[in-house]
mmCIF file of C-alpha atoms in Angstrom:
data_model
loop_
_atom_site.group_PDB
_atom_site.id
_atom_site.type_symbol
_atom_site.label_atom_id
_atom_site.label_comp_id
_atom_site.label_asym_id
_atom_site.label_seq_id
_atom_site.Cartn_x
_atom_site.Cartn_y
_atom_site.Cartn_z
ATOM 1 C CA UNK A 1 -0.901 3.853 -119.068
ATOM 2 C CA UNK A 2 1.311 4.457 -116.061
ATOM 3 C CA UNK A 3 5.025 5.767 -116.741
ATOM 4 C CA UNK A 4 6.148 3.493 -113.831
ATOM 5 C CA UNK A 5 4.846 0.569 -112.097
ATOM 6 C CA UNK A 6 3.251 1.365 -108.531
ATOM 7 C CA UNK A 7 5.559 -0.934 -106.602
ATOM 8 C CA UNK A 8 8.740 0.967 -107.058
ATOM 9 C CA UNK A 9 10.748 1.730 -104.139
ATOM 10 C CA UNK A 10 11.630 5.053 -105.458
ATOM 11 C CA UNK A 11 8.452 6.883 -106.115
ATOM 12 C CA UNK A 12 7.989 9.873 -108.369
ATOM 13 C CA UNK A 13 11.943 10.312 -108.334
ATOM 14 C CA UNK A 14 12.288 8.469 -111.788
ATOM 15 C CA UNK A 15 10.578 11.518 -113.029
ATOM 16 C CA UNK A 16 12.798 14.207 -111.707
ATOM 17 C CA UNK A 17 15.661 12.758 -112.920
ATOM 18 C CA UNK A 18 14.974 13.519 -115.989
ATOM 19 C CA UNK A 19 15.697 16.519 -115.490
ATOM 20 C CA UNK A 20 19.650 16.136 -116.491
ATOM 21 C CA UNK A 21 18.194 15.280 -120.044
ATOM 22 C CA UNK A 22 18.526 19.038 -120.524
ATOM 23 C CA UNK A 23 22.477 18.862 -121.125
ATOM 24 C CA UNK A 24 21.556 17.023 -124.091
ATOM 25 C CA UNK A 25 20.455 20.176 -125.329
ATOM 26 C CA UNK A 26 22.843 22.314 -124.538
ATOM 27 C CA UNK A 27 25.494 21.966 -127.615
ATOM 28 C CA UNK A 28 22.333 22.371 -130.190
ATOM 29 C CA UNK A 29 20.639 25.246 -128.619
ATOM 30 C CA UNK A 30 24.609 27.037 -128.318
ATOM 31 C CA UNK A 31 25.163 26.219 -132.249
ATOM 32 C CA UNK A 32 21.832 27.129 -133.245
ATOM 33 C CA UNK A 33 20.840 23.816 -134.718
ATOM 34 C CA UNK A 34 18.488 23.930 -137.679
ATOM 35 C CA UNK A 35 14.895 22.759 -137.168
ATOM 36 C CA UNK A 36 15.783 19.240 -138.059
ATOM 37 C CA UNK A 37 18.473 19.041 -135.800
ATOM 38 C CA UNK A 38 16.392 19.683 -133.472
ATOM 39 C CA UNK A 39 13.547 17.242 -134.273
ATOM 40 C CA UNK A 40 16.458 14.672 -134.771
ATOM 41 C CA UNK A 41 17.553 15.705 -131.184
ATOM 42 C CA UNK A 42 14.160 15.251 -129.786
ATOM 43 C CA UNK A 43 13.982 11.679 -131.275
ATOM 44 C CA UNK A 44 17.196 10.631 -129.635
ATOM 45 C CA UNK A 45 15.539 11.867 -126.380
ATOM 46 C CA UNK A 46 12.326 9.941 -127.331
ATOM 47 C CA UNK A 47 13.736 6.641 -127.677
ATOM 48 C CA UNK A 48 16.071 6.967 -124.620
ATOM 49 C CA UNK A 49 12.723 7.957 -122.634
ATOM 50 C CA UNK A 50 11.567 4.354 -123.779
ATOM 51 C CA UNK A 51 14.868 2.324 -122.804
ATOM 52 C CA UNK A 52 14.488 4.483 -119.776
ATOM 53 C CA UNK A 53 10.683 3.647 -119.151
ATOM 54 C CA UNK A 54 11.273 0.304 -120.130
ATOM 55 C CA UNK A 55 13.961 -0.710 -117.263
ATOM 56 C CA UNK A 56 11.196 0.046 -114.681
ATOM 57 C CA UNK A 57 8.567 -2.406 -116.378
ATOM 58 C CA UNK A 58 10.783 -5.895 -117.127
ATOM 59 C CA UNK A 59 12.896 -8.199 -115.811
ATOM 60 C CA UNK A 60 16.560 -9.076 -116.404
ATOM 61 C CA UNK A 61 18.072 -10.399 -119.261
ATOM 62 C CA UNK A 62 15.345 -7.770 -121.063
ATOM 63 C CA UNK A 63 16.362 -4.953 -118.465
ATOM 64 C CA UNK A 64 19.830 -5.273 -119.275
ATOM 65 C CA UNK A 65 19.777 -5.179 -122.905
ATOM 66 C CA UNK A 66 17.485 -1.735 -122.864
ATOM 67 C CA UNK A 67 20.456 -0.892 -120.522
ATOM 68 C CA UNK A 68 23.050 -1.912 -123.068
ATOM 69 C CA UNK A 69 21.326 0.068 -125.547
ATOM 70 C CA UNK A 70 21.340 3.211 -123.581
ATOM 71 C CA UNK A 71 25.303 3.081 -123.041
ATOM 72 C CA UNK A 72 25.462 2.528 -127.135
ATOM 73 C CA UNK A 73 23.428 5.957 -127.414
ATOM 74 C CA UNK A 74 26.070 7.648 -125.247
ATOM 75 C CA UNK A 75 28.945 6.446 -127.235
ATOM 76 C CA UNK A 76 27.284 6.897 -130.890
ATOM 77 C CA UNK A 77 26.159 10.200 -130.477
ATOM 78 C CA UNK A 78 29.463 11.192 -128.640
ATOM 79 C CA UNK A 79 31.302 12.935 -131.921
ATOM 80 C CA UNK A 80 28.030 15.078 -132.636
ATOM 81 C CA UNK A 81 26.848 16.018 -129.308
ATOM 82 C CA UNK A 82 28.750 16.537 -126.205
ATOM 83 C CA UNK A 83 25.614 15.780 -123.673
ATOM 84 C CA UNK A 84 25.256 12.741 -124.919
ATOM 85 C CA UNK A 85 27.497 12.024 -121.933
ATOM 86 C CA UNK A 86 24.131 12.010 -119.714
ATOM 87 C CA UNK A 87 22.938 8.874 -121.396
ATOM 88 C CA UNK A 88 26.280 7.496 -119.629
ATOM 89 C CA UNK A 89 25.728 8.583 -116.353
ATOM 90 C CA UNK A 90 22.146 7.281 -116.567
ATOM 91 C CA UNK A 91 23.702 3.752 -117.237
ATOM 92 C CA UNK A 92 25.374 4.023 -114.605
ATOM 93 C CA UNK A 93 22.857 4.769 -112.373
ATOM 94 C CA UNK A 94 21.005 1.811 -113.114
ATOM 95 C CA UNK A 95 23.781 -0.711 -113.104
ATOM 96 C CA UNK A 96 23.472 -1.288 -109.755
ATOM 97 C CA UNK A 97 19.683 -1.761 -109.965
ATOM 98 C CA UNK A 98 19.695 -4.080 -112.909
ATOM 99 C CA UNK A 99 22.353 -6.050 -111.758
ATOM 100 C CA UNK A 100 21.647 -7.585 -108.403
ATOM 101 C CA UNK A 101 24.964 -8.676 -106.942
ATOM 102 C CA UNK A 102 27.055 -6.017 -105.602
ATOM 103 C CA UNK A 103 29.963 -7.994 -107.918
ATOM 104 C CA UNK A 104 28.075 -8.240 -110.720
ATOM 105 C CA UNK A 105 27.012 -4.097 -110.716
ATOM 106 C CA UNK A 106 30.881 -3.594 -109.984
ATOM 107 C CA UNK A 107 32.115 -5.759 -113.144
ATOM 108 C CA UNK A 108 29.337 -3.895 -115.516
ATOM 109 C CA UNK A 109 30.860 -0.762 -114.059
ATOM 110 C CA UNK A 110 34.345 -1.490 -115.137
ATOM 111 C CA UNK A 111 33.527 -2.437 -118.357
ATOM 112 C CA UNK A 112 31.587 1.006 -118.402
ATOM 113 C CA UNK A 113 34.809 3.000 -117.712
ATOM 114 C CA UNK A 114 36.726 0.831 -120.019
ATOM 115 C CA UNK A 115 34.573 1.651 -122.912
ATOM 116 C CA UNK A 116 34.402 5.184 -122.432
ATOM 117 C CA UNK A 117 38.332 4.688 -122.461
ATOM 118 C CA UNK A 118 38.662 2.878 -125.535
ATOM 119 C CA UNK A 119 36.454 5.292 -126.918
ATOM 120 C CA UNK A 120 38.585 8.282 -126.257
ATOM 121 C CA UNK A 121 41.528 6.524 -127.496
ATOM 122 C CA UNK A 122 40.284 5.257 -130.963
ATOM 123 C CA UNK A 123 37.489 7.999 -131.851
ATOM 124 C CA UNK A 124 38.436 11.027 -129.859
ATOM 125 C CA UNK A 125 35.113 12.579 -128.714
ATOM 126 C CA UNK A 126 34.712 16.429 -128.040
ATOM 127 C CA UNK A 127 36.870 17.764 -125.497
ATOM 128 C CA UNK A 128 34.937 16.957 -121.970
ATOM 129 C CA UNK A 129 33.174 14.005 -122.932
ATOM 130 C CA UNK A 130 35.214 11.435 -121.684
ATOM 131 C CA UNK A 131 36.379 13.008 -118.328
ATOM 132 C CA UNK A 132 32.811 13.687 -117.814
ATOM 133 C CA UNK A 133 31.022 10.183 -118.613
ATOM 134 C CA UNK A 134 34.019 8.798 -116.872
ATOM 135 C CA UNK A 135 34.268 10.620 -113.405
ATOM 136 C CA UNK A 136 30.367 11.452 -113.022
ATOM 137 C CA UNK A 137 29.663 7.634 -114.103
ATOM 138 C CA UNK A 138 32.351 5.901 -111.804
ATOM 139 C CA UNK A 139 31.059 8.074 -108.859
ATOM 140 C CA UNK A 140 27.502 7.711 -109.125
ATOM 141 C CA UNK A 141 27.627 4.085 -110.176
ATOM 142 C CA UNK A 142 29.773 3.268 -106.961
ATOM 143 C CA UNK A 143 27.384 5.529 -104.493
ATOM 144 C CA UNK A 144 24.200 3.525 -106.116
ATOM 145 C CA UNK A 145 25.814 0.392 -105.829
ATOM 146 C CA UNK A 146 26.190 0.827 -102.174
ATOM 147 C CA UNK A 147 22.536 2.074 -101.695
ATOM 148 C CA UNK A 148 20.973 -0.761 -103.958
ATOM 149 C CA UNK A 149 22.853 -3.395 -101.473
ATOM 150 C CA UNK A 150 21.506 -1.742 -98.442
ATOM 151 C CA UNK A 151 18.093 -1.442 -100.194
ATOM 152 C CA UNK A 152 18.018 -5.242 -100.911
ATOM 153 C CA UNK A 153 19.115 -5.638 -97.262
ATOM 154 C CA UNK A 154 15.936 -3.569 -95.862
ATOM 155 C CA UNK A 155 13.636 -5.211 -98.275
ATOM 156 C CA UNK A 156 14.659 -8.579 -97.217
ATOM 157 C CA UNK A 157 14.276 -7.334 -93.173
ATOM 158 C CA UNK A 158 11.010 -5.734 -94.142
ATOM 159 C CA UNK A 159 9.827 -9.470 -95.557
ATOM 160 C CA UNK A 160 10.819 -11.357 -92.889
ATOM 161 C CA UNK A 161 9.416 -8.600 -90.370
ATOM 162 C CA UNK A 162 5.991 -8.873 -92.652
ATOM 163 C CA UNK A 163 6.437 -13.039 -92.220
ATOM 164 C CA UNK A 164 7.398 -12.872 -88.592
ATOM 165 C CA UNK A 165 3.909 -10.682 -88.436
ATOM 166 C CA UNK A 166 2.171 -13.445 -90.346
ATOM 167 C CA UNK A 167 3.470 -16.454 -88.439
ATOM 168 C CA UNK A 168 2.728 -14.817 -85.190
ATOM 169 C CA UNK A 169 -1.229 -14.005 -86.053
ATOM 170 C CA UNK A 170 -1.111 -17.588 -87.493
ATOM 171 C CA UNK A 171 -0.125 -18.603 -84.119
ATOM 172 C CA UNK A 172 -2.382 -16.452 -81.854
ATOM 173 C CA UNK A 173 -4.994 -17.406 -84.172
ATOM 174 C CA UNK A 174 -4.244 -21.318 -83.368
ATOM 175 C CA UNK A 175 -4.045 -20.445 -79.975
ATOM 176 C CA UNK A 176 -7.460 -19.514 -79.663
ATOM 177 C CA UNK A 177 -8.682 -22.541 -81.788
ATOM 178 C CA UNK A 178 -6.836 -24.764 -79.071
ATOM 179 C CA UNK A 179 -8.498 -22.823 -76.055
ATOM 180 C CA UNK A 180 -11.521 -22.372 -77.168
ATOM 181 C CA UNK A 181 -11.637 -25.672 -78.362
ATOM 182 C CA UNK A 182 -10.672 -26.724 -74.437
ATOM 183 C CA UNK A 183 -12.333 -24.635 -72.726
ATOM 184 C CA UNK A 184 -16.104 -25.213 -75.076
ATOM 185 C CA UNK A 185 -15.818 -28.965 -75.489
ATOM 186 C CA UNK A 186 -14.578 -29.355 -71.346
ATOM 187 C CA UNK A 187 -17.682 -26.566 -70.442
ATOM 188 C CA UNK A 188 -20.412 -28.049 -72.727
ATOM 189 C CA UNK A 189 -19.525 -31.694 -71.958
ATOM 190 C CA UNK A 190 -19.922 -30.821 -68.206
ATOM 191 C CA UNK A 191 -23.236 -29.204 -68.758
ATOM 192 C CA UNK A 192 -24.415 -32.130 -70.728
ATOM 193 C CA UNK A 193 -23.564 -34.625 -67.443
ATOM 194 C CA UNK A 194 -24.882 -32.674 -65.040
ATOM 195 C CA UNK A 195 -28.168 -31.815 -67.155
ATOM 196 C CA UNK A 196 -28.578 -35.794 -67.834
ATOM 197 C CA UNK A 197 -27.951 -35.866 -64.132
ATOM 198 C CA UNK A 198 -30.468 -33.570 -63.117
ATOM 199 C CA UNK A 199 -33.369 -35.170 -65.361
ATOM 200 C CA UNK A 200 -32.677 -38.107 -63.780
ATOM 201 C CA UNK A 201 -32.821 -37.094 -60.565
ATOM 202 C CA UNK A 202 -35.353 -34.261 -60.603
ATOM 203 C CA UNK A 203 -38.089 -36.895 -59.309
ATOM 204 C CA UNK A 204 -36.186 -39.281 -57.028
ATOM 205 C CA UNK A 205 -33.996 -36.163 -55.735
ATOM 206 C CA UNK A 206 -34.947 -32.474 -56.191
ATOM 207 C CA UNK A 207 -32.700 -31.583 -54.083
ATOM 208 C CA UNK A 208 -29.766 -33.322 -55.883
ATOM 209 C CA UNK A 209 -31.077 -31.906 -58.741
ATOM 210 C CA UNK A 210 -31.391 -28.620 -57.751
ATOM 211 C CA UNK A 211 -27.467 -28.879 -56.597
ATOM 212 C CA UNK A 212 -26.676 -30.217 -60.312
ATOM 213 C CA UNK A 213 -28.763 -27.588 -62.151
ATOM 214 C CA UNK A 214 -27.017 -24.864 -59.484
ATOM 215 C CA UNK A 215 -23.680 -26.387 -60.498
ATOM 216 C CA UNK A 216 -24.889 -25.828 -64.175
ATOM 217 C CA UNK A 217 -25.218 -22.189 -63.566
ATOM 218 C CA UNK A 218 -21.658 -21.553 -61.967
ATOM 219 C CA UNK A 219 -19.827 -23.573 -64.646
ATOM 220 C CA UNK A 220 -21.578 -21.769 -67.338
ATOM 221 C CA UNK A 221 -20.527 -18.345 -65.659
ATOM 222 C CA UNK A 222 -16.650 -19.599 -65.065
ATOM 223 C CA UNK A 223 -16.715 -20.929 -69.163
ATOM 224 C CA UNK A 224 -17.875 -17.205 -69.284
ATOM 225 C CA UNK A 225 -15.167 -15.501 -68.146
ATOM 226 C CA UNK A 226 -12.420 -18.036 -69.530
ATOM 227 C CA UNK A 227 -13.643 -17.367 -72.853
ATOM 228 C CA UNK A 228 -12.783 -13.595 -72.453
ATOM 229 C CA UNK A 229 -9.438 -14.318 -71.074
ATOM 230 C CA UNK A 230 -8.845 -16.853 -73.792
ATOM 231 C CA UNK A 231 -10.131 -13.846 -76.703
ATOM 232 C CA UNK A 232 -7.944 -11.364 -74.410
ATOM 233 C CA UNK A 233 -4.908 -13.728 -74.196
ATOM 234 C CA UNK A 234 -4.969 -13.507 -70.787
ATOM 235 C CA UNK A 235 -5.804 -17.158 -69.745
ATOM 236 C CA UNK A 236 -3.923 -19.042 -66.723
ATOM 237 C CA UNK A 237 -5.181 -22.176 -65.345
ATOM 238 C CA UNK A 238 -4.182 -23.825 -62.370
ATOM 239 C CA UNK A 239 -3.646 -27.389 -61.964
ATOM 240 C CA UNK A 240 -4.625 -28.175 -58.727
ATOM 241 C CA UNK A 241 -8.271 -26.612 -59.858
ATOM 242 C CA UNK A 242 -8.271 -28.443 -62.716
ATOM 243 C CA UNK A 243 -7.734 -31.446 -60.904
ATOM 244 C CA UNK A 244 -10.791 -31.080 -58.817
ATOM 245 C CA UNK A 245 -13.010 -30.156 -61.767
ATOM 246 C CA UNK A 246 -11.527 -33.420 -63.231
ATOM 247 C CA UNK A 247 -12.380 -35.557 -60.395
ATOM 248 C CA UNK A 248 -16.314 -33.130 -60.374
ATOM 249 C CA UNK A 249 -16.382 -33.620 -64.150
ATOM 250 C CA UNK A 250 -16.089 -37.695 -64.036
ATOM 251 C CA UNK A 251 -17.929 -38.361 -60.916
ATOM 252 C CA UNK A 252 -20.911 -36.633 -61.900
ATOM 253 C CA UNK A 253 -20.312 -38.956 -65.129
ATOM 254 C CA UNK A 254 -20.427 -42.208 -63.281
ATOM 255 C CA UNK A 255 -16.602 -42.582 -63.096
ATOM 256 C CA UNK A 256 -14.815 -43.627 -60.416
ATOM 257 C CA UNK A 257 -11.520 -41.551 -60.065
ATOM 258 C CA UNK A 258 -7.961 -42.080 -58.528
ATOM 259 C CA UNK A 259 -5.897 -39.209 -58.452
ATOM 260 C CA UNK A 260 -1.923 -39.324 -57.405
ATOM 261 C CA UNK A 261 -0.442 -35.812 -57.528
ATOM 262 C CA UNK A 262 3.424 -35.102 -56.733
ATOM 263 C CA UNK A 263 4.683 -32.102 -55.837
ATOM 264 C CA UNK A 264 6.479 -30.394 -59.358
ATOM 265 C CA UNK A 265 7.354 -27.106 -59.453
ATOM 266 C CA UNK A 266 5.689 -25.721 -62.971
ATOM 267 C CA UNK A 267 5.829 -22.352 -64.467
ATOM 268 C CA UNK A 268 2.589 -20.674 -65.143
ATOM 269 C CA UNK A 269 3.108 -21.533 -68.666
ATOM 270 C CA UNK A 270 3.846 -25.208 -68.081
ATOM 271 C CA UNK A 271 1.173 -25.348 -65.265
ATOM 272 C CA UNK A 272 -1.424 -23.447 -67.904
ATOM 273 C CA UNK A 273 -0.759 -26.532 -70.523
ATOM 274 C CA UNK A 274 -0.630 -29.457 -68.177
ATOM 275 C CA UNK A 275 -3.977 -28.240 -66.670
ATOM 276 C CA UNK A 276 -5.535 -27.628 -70.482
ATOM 277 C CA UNK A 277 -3.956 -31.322 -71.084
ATOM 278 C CA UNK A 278 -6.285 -32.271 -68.333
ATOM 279 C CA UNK A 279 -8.778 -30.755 -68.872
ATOM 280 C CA UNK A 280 -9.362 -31.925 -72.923
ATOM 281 C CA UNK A 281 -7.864 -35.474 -72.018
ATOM 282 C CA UNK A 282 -11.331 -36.005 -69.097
ATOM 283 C CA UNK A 283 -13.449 -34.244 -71.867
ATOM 284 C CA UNK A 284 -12.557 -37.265 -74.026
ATOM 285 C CA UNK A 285 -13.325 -39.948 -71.333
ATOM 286 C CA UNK A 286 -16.598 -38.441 -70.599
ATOM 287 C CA UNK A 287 -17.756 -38.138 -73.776
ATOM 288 C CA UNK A 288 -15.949 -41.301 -75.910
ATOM 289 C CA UNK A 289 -14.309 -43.773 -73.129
ATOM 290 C CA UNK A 290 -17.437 -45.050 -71.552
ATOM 291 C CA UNK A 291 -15.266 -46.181 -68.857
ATOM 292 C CA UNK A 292 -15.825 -47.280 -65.257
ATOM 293 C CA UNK A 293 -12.685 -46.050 -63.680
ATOM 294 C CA UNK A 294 -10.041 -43.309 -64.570
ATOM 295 C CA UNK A 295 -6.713 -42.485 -62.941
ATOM 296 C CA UNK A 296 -5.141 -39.011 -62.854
ATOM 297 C CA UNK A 297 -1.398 -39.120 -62.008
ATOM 298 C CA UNK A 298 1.035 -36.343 -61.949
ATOM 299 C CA UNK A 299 5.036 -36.806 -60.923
ATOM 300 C CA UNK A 300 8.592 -36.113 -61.256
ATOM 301 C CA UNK A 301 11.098 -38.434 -63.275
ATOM 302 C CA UNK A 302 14.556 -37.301 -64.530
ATOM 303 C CA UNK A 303 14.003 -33.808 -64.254
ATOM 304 C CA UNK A 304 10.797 -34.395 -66.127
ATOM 305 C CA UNK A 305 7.131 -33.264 -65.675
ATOM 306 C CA UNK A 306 5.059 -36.709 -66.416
ATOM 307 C CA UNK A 307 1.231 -36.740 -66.790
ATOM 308 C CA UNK A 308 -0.749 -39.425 -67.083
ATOM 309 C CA UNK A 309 -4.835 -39.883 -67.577
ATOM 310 C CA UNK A 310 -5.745 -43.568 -67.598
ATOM 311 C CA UNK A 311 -9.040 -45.130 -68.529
ATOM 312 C CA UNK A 312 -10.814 -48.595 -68.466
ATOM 313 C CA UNK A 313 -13.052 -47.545 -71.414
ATOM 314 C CA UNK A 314 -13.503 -48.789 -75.299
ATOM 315 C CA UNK A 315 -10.426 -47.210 -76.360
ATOM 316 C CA UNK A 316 -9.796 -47.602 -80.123
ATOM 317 C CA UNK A 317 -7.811 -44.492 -81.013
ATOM 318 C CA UNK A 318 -6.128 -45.238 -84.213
ATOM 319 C CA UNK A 319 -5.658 -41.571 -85.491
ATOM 320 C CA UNK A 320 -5.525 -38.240 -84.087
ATOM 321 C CA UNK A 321 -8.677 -36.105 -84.131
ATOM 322 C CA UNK A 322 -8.557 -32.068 -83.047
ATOM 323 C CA UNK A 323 -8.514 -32.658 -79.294
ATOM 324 C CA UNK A 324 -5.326 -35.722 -78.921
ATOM 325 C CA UNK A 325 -3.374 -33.055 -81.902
ATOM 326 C CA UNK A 326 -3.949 -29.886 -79.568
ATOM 327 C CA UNK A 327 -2.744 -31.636 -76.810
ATOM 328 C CA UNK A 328 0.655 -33.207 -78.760
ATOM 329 C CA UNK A 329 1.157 -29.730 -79.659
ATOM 330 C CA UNK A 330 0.739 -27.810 -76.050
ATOM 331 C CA UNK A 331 3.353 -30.623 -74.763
ATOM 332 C CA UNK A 332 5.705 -30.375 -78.012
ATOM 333 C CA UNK A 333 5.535 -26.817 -77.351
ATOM 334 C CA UNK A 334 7.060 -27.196 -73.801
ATOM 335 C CA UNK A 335 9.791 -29.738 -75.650
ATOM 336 C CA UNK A 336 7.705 -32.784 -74.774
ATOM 337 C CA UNK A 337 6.349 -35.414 -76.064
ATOM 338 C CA UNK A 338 3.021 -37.639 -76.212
ATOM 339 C CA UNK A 339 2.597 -41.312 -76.130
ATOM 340 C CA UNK A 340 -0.903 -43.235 -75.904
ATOM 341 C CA UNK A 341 -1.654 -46.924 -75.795
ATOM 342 C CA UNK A 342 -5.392 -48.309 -76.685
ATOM 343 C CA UNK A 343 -4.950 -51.926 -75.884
ATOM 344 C CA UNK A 344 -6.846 -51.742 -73.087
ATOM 345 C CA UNK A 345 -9.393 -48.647 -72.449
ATOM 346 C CA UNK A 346 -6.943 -45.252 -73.181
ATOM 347 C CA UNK A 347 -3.651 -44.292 -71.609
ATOM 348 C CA UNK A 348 -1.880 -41.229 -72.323
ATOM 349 C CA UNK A 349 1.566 -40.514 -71.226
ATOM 350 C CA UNK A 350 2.798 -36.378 -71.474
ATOM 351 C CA UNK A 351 6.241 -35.993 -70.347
ATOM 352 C CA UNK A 352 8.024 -32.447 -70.677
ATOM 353 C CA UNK A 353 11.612 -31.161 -69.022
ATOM 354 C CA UNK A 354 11.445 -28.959 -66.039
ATOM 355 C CA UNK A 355 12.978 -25.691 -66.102
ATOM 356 C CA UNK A 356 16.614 -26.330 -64.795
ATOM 357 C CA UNK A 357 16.293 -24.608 -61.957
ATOM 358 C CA UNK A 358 13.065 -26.177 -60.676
ATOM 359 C CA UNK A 359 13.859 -29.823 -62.099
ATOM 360 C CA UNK A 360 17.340 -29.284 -58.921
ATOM 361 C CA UNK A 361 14.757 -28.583 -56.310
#
């Protein structure tokens, strides 16, 4: 069985504290003590080690009665043995341990110093006791006090560091889910067209087809490479390329595409999520919609970056799968926000704010 839990903050110190138990035999070994004296002596040390011990292993109120027990050792065995005074200093060494507000430690402390008063007054220990248990206690008490506040203070830091560490993998973890999730379901989607495409037109067209199966190749190799920048966290997309795969992506599905693009000065980040907005948002009309025509429209209003992808397909989106919840949270990300309608085929509006300066150009 272990003297002292493995979680403590303070190691093996607990252990060579115990060292000032040797005071405690100081008087005895002076006087010569009988045999029994000294077996009674080694009893009192016994059960202290136990109160002691037992502070480490439980929880308050339990802690502070083993506590209260150790300052009635001090003051009981006062009149026979001068040491005992170590028993006092040890309860007020852990005062500020058991007690967890700095107030609370303080007010356990003065009640400390007021026994050990009251004690002098009305039983008269030996000569040194008092002044001892008194000065010794009041000083050590007051240092610990200050080093079990700043101890609670680093172990609350050292939590939040160890949850700022956790929310942050959490994060980079549902980063990659969103990306991947993008950049696979845009990539395989694609391939899936074009490879319909080419079986269809590997008779009537080989040509064609060869062009389709080519264009197979290429986006295979690009998916590639974005899937190592998305692992690598080093993904950047640009809009105006995203656009054109768009308008490659839908055509080769049988879509007829407008596209209206302003002129909106984006960040990199904000251009990154608009053109992964894009991108998942023409996954979804390929691949659900079964629409004729789509319209992609990007533009200015208030200071605002507005996005729109527009559909004449089945619509029907009553809930939120994995691809329209990425997307809400790229844009709520940038302080945005996402509206659809599915009365008739799909619309979905993104809006986010500009950066100040850019939104004044």
């Amino acid at each position: 069985m272990r003297l002292l839990p493995k979680n403590r903050d303070h190691g093996w110190a607990p252990i060579a504290w115990l060292i000032f138990l040797c005071f405690f035999y100081i008087q005895p070994l002076a006087e010569h003590a009988s045999w029994r004296s000294l077996l009674l002596t080694n009893a009192e040390v016994i059960f202290f080690l136990v109160l002691y011990f037992g502070i480490f292993w439980v929880r308050p109120p339990v802690n502070r009665v083993l506590l209260f027990g150790m300052a009635v050792m001090g003051i009981g065995l006062a009149k026979i043995n001068a040491g005992a005074s170590v028993f006092i200093i040890f309860t007020a060494a852990f005062i500020p341990w058991v007690f967890e507000r700095a107030k609370s430690a303080l007010i356990a402390l003065s009640g400390l110093a007021l026994t050990i008063v009251i004690n002098e007054v009305l039983f008269h220990p030996p000569n040194g006791f008092s002044l001892t248990s008194l000065v010794v206690a009041l000083g050590v008490g007051l240092s610990n006090t200050h080093f079990a506040v700043r101890n609670r203070a680093d172990r609350k830091l050292r939590l939040a560091h160890e949850e700022i560490e956790h929310l942050a993998k959490v994060a980079e973890r549902e980063r990659i889910a969103r990306d991947l999730h993008d950049v696979l379901g845009h990539t395989l989607t694609l391939i899936s067209v074009k490879s319909t495409l080419a079986g269809k037109l590997l008779d009537k067209d080989p040509l064609k087809a060869k062009s389709e199966i080519a264009d197979i190749e290429r986006v295979s190799r690009e998916a590639m490479a974005e899937i190592r920048n998305t692992l690598r966290g080093y993904s950047s997309y640009k809009l105006n390329e995203e656009l054109q795969r768009a308008e490659a992506a839908l055509e080769s599905a049988g879509v007829a595409v407008k596209t209206e693009a302003s002129d909106v000065p984006l960040t990199a980040a904000q251009e990154s999520v608009a053109a992964l907005i894009m991108r998942e948002a023409v996954t979804n009309v390929v691949r659900h919609a079964q629409a004729r025509h789509c319209s992609l429209r990007l533009a200015r209003n208030n200071g605002n970056c507005v996005l729109e992808i527009q559909d004449d397909g089945c619509g029907g989106l009553t809930t939120e799968g994995n691809g329209v919840r990425g997307m809400r949270e790229r844009v709520e990300a940038l302080g945005g926000t996402l509206q659809y309608n599915t009365s008739a085929g799909t619309k979905l509006s993104f809006e986010f704010p500009l950066t100040t300066a850019d939104a004044n150009r």
